[in-house]
Tab-separated table of C-alpha atoms and ligand atoms in Angstrom:
chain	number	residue	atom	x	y	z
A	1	UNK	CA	0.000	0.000	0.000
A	2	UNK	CA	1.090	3.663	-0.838
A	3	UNK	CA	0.547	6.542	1.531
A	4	UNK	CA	0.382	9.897	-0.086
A	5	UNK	CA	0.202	13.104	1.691
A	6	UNK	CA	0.866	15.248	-0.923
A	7	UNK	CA	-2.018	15.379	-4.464
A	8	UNK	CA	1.216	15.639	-6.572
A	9	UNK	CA	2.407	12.599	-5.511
A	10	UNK	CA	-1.060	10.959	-5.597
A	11	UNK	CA	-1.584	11.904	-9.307
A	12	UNK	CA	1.642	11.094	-10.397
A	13	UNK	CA	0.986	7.468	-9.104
A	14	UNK	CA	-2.456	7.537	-10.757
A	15	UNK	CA	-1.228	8.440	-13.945
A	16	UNK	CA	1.573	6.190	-14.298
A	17	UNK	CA	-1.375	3.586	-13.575
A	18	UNK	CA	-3.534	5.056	-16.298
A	19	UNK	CA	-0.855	5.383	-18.872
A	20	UNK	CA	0.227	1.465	-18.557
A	21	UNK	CA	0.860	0.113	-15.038
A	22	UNK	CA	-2.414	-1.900	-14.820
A	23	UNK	CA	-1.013	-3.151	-11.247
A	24	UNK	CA	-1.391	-0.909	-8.464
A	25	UNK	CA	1.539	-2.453	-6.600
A	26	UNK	CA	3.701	-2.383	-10.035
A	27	UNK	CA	4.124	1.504	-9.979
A	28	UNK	CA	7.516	2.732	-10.089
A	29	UNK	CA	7.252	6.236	-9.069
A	30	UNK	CA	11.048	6.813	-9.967
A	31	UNK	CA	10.337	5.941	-13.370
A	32	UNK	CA	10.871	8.830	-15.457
A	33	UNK	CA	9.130	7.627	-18.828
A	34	UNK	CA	6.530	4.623	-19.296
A	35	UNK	CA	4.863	2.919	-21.555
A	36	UNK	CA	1.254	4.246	-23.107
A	37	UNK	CA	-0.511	0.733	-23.944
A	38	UNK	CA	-3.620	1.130	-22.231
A	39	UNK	CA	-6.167	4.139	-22.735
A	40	UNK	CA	-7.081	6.473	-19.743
A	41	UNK	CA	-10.365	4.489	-18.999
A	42	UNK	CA	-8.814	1.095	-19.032
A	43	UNK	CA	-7.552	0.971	-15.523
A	44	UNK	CA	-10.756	1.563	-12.775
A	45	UNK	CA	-10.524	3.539	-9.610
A	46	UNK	CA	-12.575	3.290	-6.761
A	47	UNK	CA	-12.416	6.012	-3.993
A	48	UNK	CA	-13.463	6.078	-0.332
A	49	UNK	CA	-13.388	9.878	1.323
A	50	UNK	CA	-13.293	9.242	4.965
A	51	UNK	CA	-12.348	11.354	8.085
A	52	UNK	CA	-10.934	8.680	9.614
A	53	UNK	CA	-10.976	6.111	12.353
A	54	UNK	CA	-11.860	3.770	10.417
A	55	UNK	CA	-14.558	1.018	11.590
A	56	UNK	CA	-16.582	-1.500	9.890
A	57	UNK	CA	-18.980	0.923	7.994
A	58	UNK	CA	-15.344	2.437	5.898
A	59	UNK	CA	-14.741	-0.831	5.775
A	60	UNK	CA	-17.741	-1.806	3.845
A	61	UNK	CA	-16.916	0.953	1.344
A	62	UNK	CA	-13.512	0.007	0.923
A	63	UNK	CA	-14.214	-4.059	0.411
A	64	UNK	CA	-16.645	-2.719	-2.065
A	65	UNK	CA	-14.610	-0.826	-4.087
A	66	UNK	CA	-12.252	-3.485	-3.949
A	67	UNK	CA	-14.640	-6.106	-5.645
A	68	UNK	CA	-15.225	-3.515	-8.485
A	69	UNK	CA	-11.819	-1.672	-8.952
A	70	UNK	CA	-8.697	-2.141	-10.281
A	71	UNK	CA	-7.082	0.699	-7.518
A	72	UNK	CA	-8.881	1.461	-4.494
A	73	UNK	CA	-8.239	4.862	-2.963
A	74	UNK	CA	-9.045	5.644	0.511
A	75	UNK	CA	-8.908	9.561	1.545
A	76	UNK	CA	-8.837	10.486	4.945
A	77	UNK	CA	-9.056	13.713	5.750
A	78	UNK	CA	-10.881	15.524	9.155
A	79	UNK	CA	-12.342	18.642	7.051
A	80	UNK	CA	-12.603	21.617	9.038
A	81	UNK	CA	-15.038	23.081	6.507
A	82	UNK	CA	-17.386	21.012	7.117
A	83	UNK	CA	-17.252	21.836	11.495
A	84	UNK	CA	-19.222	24.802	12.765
A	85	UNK	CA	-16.933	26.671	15.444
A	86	UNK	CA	-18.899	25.032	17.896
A	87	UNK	CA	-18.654	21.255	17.279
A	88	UNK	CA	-16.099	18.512	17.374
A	89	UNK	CA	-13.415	19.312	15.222
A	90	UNK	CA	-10.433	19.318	17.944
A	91	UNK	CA	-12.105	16.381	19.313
A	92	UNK	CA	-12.957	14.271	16.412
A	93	UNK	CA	-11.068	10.923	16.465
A	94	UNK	CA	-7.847	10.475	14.648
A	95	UNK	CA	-6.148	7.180	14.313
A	96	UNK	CA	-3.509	7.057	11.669
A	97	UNK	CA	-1.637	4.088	12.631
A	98	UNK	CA	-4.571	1.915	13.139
A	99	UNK	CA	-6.308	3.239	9.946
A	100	UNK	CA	-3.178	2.237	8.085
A	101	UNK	CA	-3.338	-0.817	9.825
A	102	UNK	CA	-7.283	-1.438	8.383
A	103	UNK	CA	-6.311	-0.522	4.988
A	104	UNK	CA	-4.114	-2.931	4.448
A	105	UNK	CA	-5.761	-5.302	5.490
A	106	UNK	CA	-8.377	-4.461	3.410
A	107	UNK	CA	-6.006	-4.143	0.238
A	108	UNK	CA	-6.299	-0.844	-0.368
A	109	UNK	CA	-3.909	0.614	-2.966
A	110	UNK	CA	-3.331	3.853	-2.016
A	111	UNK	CA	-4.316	5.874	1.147
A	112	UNK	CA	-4.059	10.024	0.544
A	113	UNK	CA	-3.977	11.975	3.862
A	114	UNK	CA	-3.451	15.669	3.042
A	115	UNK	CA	-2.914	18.017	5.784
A	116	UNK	CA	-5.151	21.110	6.203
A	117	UNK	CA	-2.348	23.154	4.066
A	118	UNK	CA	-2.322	21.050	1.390
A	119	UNK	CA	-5.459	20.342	0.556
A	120	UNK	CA	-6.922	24.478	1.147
A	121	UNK	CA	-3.729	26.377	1.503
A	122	UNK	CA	-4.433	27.190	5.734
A	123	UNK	CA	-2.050	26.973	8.323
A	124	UNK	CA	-4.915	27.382	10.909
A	125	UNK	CA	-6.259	24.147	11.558
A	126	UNK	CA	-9.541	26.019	13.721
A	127	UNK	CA	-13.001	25.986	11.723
A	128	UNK	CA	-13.892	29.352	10.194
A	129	UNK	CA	-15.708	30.971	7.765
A	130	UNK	CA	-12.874	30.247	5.089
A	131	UNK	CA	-13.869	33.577	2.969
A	132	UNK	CA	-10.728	33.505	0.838
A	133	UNK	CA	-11.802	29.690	-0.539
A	134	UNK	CA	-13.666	28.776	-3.300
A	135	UNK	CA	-16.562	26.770	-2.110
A	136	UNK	CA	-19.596	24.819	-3.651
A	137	UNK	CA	-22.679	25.508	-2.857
A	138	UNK	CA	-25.232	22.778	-2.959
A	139	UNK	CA	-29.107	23.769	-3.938
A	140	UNK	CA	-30.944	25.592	-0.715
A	141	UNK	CA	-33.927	23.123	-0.809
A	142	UNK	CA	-31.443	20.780	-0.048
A	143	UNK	CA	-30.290	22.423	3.120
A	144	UNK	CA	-33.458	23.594	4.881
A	145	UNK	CA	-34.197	20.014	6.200
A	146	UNK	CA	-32.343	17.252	8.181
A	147	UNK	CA	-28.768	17.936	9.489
A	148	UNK	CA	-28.484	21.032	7.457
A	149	UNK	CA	-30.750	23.586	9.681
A	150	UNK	CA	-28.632	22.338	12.637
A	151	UNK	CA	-25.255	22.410	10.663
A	152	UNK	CA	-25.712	24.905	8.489
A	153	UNK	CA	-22.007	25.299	6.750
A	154	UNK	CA	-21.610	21.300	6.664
A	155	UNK	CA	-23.145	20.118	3.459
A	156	UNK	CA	-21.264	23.866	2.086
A	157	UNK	CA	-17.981	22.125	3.417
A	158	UNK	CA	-18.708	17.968	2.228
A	159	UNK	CA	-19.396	19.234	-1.297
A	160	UNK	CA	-16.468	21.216	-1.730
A	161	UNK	CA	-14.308	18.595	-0.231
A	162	UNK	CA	-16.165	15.849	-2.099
A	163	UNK	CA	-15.394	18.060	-5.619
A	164	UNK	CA	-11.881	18.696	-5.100
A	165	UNK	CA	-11.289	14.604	-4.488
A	166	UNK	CA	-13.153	13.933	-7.331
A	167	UNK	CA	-11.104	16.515	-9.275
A	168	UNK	CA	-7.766	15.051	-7.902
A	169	UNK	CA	-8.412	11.463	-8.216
A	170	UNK	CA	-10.853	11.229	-11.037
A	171	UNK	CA	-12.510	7.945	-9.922
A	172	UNK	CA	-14.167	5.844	-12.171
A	173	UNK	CA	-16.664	4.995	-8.613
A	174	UNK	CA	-17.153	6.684	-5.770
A	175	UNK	CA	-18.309	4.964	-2.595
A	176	UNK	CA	-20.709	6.388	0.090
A	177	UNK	CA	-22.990	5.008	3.062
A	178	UNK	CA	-26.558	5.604	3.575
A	179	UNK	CA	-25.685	6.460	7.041
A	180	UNK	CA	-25.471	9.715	5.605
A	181	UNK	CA	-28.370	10.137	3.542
A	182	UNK	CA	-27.894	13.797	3.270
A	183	UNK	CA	-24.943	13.351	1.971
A	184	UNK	CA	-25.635	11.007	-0.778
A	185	UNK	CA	-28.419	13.045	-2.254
A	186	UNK	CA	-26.620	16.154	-1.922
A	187	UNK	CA	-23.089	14.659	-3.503
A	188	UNK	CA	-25.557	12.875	-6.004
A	189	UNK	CA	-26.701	16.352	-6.952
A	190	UNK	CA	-23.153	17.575	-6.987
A	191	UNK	CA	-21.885	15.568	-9.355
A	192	UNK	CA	-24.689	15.820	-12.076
A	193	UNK	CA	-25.167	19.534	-11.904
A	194	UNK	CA	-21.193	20.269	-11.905
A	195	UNK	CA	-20.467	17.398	-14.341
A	196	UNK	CA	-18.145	15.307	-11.978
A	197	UNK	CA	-16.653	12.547	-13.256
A	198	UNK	CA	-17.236	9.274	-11.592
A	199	UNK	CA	-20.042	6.891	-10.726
A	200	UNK	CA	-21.643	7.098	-6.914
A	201	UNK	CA	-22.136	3.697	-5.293
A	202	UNK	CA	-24.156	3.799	-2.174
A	203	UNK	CA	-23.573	1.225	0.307
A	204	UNK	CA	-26.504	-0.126	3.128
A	205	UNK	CA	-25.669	1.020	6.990
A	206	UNK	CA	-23.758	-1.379	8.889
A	207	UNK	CA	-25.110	-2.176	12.684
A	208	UNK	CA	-23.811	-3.134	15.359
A	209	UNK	CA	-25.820	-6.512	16.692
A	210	UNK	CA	-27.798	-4.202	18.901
A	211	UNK	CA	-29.189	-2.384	16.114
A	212	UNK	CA	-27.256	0.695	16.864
A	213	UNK	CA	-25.585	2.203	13.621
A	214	UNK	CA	-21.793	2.014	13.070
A	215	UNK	CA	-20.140	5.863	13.548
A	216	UNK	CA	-16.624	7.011	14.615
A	217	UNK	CA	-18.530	9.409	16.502
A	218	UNK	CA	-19.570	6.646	19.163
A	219	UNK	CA	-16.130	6.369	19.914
A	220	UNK	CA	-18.104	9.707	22.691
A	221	UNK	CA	-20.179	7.032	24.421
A	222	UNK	CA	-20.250	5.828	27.608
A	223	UNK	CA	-21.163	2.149	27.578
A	224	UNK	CA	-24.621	3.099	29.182
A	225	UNK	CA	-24.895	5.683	26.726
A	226	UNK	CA	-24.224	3.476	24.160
A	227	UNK	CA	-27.001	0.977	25.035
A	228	UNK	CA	-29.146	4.288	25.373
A	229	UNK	CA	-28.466	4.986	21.587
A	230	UNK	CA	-30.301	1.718	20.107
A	231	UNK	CA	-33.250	3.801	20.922
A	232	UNK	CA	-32.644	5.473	17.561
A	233	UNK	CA	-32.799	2.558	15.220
A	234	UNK	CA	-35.809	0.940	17.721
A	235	UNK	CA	-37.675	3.782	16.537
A	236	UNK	CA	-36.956	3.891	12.958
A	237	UNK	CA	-38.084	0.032	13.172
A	238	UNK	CA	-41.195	0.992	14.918
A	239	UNK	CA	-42.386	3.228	12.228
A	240	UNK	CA	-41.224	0.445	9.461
A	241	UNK	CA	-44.014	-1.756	11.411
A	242	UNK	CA	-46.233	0.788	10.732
A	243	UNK	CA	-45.871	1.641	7.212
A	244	UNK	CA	-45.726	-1.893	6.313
A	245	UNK	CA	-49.350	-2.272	8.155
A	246	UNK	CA	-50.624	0.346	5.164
A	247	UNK	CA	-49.940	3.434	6.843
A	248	UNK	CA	-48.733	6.132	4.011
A	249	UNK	CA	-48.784	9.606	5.892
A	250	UNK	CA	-45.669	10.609	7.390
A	251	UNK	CA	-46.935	12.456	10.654
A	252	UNK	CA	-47.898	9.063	12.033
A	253	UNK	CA	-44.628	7.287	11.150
A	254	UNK	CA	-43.307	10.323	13.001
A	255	UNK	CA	-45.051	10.426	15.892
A	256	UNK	CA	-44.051	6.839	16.570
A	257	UNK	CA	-40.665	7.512	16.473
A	258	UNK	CA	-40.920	10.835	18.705
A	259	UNK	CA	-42.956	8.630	20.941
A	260	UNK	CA	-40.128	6.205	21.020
A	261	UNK	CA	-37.501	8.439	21.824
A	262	UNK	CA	-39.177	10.745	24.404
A	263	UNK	CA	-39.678	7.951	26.604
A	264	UNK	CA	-36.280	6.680	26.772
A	265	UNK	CA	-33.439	7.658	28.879
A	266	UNK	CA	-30.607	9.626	27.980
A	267	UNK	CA	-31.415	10.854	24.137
A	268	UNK	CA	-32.525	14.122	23.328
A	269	UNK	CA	-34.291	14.188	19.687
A	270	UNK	CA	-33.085	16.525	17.448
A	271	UNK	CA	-35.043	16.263	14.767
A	272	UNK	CA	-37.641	13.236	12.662
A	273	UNK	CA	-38.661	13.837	9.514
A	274	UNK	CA	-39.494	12.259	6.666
A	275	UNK	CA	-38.329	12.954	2.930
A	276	UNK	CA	-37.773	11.994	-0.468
A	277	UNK	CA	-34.627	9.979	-0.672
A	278	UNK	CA	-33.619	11.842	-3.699
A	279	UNK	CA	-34.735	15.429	-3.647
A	280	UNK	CA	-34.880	15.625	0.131
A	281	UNK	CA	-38.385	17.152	0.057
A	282	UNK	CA	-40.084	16.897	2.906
A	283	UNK	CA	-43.159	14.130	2.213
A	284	UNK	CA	-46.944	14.286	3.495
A	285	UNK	CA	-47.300	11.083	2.186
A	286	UNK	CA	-45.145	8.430	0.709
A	287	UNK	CA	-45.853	7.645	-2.463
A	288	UNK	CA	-43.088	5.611	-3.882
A	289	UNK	CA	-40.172	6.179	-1.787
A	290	UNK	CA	-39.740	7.914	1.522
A	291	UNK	CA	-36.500	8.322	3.577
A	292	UNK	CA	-37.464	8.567	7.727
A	293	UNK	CA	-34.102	10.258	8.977
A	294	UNK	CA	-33.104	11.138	12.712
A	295	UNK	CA	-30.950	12.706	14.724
A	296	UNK	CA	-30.438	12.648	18.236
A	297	UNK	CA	-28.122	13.879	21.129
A	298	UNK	CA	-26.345	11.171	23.336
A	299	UNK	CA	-24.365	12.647	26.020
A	300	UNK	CA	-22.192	14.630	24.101
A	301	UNK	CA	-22.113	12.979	20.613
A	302	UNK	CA	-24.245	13.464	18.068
A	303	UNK	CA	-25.876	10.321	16.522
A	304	UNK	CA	-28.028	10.504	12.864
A	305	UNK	CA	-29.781	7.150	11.687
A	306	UNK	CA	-32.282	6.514	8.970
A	307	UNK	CA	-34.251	4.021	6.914
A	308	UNK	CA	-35.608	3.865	3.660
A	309	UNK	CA	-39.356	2.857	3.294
A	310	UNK	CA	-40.559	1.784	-0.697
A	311	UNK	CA	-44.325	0.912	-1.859
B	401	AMP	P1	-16.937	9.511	7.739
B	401	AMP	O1	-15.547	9.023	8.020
B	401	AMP	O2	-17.830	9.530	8.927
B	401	AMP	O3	-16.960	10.793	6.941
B	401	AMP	O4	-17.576	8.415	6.778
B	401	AMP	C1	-16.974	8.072	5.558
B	401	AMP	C2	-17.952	7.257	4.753
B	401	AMP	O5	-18.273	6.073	5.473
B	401	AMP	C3	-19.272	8.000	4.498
B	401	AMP	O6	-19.682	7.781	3.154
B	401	AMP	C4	-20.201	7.373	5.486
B	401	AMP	O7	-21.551	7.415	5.086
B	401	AMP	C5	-19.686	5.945	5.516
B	401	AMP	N1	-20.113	5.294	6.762
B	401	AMP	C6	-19.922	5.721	8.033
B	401	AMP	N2	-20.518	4.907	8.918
B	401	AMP	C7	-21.108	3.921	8.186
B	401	AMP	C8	-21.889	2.780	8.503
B	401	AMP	N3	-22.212	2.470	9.768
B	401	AMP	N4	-22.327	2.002	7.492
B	401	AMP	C9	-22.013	2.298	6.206
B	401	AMP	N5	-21.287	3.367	5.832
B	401	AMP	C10	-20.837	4.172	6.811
């Protein structure tokens, strides 16, 4: 496995694989001139942006980029764009040498870590408003619902970081969990309306046996807390029950879940709704498909979970 920290370094790599070196592990970065048999699009590259501490949900990603690539390339990078001031960005978890550890493990080809400076040009590794950076923008109907009217600048932050890694790397697949549901849409969106290059592949939420869904953020919890936290996926499975007994209108699948949550210990809703999976419109009804997203506070992390209902 390579380990890049710089994006020359990372696209020289890549395009010595492009131009010839069909083998990951066969690049010879000293080589000065190589051989052009294959075109550009003969060699496949999966790519897995992560922040990091790596668990079984990254590792999902990256065994299923590995099935359907010949280079896998894991990012991880803590992106202060995508912090408010207020949140977790100091305190986020970092694990280098274990993340290393997963990735090869997993046979991944090549693992970029940029610092800060060289992926934005800051020394300052504290969040800000960053208003010397070019930054994307993604659609304001996109943003008024879910994480965004708590987060505000975060979905701002993912799809500029999201664009320049697609813009560096180029990959042929890109590989995202529906843990973050937001996120897919929204980098969905991205990547149509700006013409990235690159297919998305969206891979199912892994659970713990308890129900409770995979996140480096419950690295926070308390043991108690974390038995506290099934109380999110409970309730998504409570209102599953109920749309599956015929019930179509949202407020009811809601209410079950609020219902849920309010009467357990410890977790402090921060929001239920429901909305299309795609357009992230908040639904009345479901018609065809309808994603029921939440997010809750658990002592002091942060939890989201979700579920995907179809007629
Ligand atoms: P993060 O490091 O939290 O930015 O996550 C990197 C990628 O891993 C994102 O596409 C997440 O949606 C995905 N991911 C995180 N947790 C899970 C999980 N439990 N199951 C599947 N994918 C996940």
């Amino acid at each position: 496995m390579r380990c890049f920290t710089t994006i020359t370094e990372l696209q020289t790599y890549l395009k010595l694989l492009r131009s010839g070196n069909r083998s990951p592990a066969s690049v010879n970065l000293a080589q000065s001139s190589f051989t052009r048999n294959h075109s550009a699009q003969s060699v496949s590259i999966g790519l897995v942006p992560t922040m990091g501490a790596l668990h079984q949900g990254h590792m999902s990603l990256i065994e299923r980029a590995r099935q359907e690539n010949d280079c896998v390339v894991v990012s991880i990078f803590v992106n202060p764009l995508q912090f408010t001031p207020q949140e977790d960005l100091a305190h986020y978890p970092r694990n280098l040498e274990h993340d290393k550890v997963v990735c090869k493990n997993t046979a991944v080809d090549a693992l970029f870590v940029p610092t800060i400076d060289e992926l934005y040009g800051l020394k300052n590794e504290q969040a800000g408003p960053f208003t010397h950076l070019t930054q994307v923008m993604p659609p304001a109907s996109m943003l008024n619902v879910l994480c965004g009217r708590s987060r505000p600048l975060h979905f701002q932050g993912v799809a500029t970081v999201v664009a320049k890694l697609f813009n560096i790397v180029h990959p042929t697949r890109a590989y995202f969990g529906q843990k973050d549901a937001q996120q897919v849409a929204i980098v969905r969106k991205l990547v149509a309306d700006l013409n990235l290059p690159g297919q998305i592949v969206v891979c199912p939420i892994v659970r713990e046996s308890s129900g409770l869904a995979l996140s480096s953020r419950n690295f926070y919890l308390t043991p108690a807390q974390r038995q506290q936290a099934t109380v999110l996926y409970r309730s998504l499975q409570k209102a599953q029950q109920l749309f599956h007994a015929q019930e179509r209108n949202v407020q009811p699948l809601l209410d079950v879940i609020q219902q849920e949550i309010v009467n357990s210990i410890g977790v402090k809703l921060d929001y239920a709704e429901g909305v299309h999976p795609d357009t992230l419109v908040p639904l009345v009804q479901i018609e065809d498909r309808g994603l029921l997203a939440i997010a809750a506070h658990v002592g002091s992390a942060r939890l989201i979970d979700n579920i995907t209902l179809s007629i």
